[in-house]
Short mmCIF file of C-alpha atoms in Angstrom, two decimals:
data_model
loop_
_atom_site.label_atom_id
_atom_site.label_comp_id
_atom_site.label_asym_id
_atom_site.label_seq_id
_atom_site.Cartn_x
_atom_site.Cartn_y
_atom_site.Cartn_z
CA UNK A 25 5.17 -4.79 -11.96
CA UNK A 26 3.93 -2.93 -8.83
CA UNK A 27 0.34 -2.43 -8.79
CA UNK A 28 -0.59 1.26 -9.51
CA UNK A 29 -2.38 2.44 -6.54
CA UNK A 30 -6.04 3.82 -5.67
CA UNK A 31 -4.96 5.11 -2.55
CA UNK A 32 -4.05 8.57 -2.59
CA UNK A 33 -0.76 9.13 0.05
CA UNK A 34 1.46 6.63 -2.39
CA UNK A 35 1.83 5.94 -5.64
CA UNK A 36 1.90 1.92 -5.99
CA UNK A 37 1.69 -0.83 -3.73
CA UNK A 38 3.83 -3.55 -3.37
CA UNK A 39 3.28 -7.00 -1.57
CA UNK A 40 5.80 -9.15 -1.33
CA UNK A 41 4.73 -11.04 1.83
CA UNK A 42 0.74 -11.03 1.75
CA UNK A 43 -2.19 -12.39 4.49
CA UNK A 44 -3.16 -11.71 7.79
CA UNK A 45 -4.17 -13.21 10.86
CA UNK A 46 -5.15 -10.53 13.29
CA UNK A 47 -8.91 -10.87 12.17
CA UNK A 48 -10.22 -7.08 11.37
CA UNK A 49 -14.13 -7.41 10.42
CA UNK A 50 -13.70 -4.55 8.31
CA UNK A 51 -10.53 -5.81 6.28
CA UNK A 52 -10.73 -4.89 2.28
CA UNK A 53 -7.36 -7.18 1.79
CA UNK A 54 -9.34 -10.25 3.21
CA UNK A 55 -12.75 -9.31 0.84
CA UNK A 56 -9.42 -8.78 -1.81
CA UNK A 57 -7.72 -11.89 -1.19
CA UNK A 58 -11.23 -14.29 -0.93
CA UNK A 59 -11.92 -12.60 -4.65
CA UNK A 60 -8.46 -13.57 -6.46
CA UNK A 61 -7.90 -16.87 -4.77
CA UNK A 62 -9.99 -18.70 -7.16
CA UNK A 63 -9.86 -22.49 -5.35
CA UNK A 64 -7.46 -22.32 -2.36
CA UNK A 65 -8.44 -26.09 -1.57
CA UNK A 66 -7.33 -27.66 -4.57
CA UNK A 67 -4.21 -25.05 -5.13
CA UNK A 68 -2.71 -25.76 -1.96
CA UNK A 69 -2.14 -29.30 -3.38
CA UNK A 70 -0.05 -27.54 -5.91
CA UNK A 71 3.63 -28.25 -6.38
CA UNK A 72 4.07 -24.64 -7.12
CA UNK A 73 4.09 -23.65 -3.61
CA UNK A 74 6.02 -24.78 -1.03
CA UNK A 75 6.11 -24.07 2.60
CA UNK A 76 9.34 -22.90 5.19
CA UNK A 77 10.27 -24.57 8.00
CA UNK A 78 7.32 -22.27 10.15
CA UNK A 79 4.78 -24.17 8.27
CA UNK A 80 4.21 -21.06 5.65
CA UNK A 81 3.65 -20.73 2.50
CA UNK A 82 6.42 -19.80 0.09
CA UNK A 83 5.65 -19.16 -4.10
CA UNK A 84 8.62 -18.40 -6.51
CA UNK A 85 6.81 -17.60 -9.47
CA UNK A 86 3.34 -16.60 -10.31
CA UNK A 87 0.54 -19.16 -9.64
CA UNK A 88 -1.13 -20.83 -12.49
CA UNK A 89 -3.96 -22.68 -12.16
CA UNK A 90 -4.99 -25.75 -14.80
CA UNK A 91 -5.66 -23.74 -17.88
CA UNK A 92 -2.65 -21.13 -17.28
CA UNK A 93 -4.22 -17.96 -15.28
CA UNK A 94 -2.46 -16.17 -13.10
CA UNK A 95 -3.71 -16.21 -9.57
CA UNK A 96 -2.34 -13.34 -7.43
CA UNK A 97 -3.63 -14.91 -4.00
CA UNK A 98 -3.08 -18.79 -4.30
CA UNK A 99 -4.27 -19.69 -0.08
CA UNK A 100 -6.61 -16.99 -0.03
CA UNK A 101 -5.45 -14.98 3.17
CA UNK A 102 -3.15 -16.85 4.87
CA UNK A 103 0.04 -15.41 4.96
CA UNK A 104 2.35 -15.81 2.30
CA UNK A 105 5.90 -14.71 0.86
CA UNK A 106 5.55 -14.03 -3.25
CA UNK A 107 9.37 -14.09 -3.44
CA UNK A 108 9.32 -13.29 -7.31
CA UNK A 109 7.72 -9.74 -6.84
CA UNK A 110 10.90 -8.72 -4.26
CA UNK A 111 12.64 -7.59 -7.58
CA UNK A 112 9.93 -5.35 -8.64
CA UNK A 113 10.84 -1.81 -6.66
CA UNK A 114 13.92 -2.36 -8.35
CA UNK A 115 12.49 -2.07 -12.03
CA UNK A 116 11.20 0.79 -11.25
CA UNK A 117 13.52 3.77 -12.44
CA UNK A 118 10.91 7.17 -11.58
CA UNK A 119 11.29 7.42 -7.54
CA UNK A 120 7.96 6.64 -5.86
CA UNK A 121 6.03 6.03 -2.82
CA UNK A 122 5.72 2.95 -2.22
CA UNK A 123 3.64 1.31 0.06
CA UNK A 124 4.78 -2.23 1.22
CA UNK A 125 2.33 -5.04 1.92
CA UNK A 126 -1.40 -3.78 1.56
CA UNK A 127 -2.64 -6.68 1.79
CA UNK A 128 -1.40 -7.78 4.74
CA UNK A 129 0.72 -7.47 8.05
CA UNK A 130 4.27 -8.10 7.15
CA UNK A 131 4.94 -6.92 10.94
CA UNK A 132 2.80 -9.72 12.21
CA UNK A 133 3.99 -12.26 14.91
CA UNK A 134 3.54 -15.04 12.50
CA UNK A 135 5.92 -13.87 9.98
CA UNK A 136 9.32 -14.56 10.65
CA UNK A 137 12.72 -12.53 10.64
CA UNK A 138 13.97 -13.79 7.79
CA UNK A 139 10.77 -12.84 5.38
CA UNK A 140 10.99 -9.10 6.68
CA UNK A 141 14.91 -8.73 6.22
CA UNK A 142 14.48 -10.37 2.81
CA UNK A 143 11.75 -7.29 1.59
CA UNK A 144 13.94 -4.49 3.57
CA UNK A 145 17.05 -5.75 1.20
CA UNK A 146 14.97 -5.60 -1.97
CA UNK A 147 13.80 -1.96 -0.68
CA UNK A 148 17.57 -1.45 -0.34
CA UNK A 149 18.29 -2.34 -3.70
CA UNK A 150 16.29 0.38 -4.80
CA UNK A 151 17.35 3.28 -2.46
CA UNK A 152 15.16 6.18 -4.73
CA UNK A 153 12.48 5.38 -2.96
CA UNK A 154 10.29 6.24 -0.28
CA UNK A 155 8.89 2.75 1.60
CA UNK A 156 5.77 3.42 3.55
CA UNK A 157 5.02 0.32 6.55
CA UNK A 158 1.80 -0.20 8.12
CA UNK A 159 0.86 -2.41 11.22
CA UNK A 160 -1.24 -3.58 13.93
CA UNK A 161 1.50 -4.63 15.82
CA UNK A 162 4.55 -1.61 16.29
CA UNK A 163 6.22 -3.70 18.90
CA UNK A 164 8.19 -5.91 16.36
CA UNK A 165 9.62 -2.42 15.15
CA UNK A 166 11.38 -1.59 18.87
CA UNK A 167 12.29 -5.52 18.82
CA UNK A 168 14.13 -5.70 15.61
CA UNK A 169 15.52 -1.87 16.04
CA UNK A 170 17.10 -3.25 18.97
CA UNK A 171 19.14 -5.61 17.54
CA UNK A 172 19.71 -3.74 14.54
CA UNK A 173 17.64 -5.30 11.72
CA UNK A 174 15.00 -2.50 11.07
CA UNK A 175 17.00 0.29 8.55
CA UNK A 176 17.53 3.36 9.77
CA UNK A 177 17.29 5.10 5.92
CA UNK A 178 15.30 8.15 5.83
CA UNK A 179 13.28 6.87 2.77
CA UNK A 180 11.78 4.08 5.26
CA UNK A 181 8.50 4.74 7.17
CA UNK A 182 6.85 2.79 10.01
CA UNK A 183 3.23 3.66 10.06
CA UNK A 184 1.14 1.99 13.57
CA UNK A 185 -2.96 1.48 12.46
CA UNK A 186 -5.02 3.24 14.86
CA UNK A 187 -8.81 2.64 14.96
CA UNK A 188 -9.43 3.07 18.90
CA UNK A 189 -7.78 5.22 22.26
CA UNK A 190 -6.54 1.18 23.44
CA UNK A 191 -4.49 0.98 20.25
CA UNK A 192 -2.36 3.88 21.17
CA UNK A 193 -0.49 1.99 24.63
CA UNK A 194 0.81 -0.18 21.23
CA UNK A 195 2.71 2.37 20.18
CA UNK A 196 6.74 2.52 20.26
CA UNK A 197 8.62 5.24 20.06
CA UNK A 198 11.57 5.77 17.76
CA UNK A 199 14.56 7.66 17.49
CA UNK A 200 13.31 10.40 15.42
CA UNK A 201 16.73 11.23 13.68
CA UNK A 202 17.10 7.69 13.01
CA UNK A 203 13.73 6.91 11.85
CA UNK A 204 10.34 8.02 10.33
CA UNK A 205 7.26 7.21 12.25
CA UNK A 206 3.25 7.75 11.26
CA UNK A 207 0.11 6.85 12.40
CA UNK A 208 -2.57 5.29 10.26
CA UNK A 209 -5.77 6.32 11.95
CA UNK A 210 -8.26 4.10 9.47
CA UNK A 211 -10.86 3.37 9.81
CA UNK A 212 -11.59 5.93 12.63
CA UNK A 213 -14.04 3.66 15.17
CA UNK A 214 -14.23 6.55 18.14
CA UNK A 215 -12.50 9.22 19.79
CA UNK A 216 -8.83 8.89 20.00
CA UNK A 217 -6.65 11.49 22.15
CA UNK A 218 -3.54 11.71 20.38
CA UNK A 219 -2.17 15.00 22.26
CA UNK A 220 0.79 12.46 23.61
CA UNK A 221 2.35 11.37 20.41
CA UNK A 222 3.67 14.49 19.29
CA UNK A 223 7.14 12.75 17.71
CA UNK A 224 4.80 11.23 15.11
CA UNK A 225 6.03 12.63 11.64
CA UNK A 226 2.78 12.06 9.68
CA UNK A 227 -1.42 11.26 10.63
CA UNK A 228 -3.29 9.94 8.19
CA UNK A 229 -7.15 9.70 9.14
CA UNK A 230 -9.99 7.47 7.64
CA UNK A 231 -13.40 6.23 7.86
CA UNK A 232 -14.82 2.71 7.25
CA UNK A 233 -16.36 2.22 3.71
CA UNK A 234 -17.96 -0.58 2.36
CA UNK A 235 -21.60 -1.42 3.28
CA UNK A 236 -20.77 -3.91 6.33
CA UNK A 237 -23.41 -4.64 8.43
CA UNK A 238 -22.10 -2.98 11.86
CA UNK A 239 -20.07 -0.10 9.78
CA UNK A 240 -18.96 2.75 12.30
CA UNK A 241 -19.78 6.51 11.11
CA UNK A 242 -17.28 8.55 12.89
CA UNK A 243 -18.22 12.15 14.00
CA UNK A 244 -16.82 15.45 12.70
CA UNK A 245 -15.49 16.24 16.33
CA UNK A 246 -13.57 13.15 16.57
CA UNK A 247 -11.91 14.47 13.84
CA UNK A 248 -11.68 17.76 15.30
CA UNK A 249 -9.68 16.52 18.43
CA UNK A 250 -6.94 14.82 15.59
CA UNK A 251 -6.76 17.76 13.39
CA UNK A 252 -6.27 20.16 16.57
CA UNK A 253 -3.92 18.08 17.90
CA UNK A 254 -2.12 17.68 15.14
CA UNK A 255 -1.73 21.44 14.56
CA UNK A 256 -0.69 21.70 17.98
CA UNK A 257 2.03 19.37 17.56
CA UNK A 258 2.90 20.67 13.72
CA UNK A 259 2.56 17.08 12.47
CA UNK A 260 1.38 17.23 8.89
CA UNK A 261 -2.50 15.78 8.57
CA UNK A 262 -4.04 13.80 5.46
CA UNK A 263 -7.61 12.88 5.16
CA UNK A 264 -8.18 9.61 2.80
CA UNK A 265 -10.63 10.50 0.31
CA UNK A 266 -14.16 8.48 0.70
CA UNK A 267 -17.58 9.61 0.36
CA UNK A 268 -18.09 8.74 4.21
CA UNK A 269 -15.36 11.32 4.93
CA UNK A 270 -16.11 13.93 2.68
CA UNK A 271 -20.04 14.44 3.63
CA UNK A 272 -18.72 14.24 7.43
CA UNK A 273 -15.82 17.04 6.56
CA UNK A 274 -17.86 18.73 4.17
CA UNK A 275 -15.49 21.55 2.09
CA UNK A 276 -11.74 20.18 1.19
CA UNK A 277 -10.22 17.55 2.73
CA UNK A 278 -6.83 18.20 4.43
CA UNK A 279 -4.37 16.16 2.44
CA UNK A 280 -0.66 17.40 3.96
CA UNK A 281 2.39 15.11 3.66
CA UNK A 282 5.67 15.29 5.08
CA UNK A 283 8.18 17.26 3.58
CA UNK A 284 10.52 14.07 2.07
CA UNK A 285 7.43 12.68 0.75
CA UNK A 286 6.82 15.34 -1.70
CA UNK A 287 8.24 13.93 -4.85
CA UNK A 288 9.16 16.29 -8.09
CA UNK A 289 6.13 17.13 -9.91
CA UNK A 290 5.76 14.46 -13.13
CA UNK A 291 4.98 15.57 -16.67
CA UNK A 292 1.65 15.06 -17.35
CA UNK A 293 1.13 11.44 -19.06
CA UNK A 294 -2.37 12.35 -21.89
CA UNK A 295 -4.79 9.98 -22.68
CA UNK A 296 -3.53 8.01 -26.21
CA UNK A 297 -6.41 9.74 -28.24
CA UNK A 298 -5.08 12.99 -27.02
CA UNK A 299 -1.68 12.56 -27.49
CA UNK A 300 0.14 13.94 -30.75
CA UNK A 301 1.91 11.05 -31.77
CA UNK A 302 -1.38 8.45 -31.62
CA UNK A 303 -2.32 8.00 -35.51
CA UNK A 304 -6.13 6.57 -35.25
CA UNK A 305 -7.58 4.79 -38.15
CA UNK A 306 -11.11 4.31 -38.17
CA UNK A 307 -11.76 0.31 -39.14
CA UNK A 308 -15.44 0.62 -38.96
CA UNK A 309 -17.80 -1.90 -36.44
CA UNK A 310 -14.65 -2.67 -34.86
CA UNK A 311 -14.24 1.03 -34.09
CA UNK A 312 -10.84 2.40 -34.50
CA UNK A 313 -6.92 1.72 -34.20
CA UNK A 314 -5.15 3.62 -32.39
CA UNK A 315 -0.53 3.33 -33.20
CA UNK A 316 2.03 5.10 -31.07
CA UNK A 317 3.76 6.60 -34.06
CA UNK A 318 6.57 7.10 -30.94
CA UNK A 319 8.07 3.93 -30.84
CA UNK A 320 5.62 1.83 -33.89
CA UNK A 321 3.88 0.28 -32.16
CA UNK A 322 -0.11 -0.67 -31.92
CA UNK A 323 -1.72 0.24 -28.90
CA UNK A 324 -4.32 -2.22 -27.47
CA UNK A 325 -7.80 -0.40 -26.72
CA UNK A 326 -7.79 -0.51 -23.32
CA UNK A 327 -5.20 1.98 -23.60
CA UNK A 328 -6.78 4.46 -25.83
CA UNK A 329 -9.53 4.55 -23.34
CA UNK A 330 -8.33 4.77 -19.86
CA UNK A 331 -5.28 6.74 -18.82
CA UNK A 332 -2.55 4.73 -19.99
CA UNK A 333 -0.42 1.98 -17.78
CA UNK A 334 1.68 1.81 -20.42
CA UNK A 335 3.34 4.81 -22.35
CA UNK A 336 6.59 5.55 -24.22
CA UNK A 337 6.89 9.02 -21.61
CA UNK A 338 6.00 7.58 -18.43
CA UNK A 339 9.56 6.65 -17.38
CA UNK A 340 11.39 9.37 -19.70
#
């Protein structure tokens, strides 16, 4: 399934089409990508991929290496299209934000037409819910809006990334009854003006993390200017929790979204050991055993210890 996601303004990521070749030095899907490749040299003499007539990479089903692991990022990050996972927005029943393609630029030059129409059907397919965009490169938006390929379904947003005032002449502007636009100012590398984009339905504002060598510390007025201009506009403002941001902010973070983002309110999912229909049996050493007396069945310990992935409630 979709991965269950760390970052706060959705609630899983998707990635269908992964890599990247615009060349950020502060990317965490490259660092992600080099750490689940395991050896993209000798997979890429694998019959399990295959590659389209651009020369890219296409997988069908999960990569296996020799002794049967799964490896989610086969050519490290070059881009790729997983076509197995388009199903997977689908299977989920609970609406969601989703966002589509972390871990990469599915808006890049380098990906072709056909890969991007072939996620926005499988986001069709599943029309409860919202589909968040990101990209370095808003232009293809205007180019396929104009011949009519890029939906026009309210649940479908088209975020820009924004890390300096240069990255803003990028920027295309869209019908705003016919589509949903943000800005994904992350990470935040100096003072951006955005007092001209005021049909933006959403900001979203981050700073670098990580312990790179040349890592930018924003300042609290650069986030100022935003957050003013923002109100100015009315365009809903939310800061991504980090450490970085939080000492510069200092208090609470603003964390607004947009009206059609705000999804009903889900019942409360408790930890298996908390939960009145978990039977635990101690078993001594081996600590205990925890059984969903729910639907009979044994519940791995992984489970009993983390807030569970898997529960009989979460899609009631």
């Amino acid at each position: 399934m979709m991965n269950i996601s760390q970052i706060e303004w959705c609630n899983f990521t998707w990635n269908p089409v992964t890599g990247c070749r615009h060349g950020c030095p502060y990317c965490y899907a490259a660092k992600q990508a080099k750490r689940f490749s395991g050896d993209v040299r000798i997979n890429k003499g694998s019959s399990q991929l295959r590659k389209d007539e651009n020369g890219l990479y296409i997988l069908d089903n999960p990569f296996k290496n020799q002794v049967g692991k799964v490896i989610p990022e086969p050519v490290g990050f070059e881009p790729i299209m997983h076509r197995y996972r388009l199903p997977m927005p689908a299977q989920k029943k609970k609406p969601a934000n989703i966002f589509v393609c972390s871990l990469g630029d599915l808006f890049g030059p380098w990906i072709p037409d056909t890969w991007i129409e072939e996620v926005f059907r499988a986001c069709e397919a599943a029309p409860w819910h919202n589909y968040l965009f990101m990209t370095r490169y808003p232009q293809r938006y205007e180019q396929m809006s104009s011949i009519g390929l890029l939906p026009r379904s309210r649940n479908f947003w088209y975020g820009t990334t924004v890390t300096r005032s240069a990255d803003l002449d990028q920027i295309v502007f869209l019908p705003r009854k016919q589509h949903n636009q943000f800005i994904n100012i992350e990470p935040l590398l100096e003072e951006i003006d955005i007092s001209d984009i005021d049909f933006m339905d959403w900001i979203i504002i981050g700073a670098e993390t990580g312990n790179r060598r040349d890592k930018v510390k924003p300042k609290r007025e650069w986030i100022e200017t935003i957050v003013t201009a923002a109100r100015t506009a009315e365009i809903p403002v939310f800061m991504n929790s980090s450490k970085e941001l939080e000492k510069l902010w200092g208090g609470d973070l603003i964390q607004e979204f947009p009206a059609e983002l705000i999804l009903p309110e889900e019942k409360p999912i408790p930890h298996c050991k908390k939960c009145e229909y978990c039977k635990i049996t101690p078993e001594g050493k081996r600590g205990s055993r925890h059984d969903c007396m729910k639907v009979g069945k044994h519940i791995p310990g992984r489970y009993a210890r983390t807030s569970p992935t898997w529960c009989p409630f979460r899609n009631e």
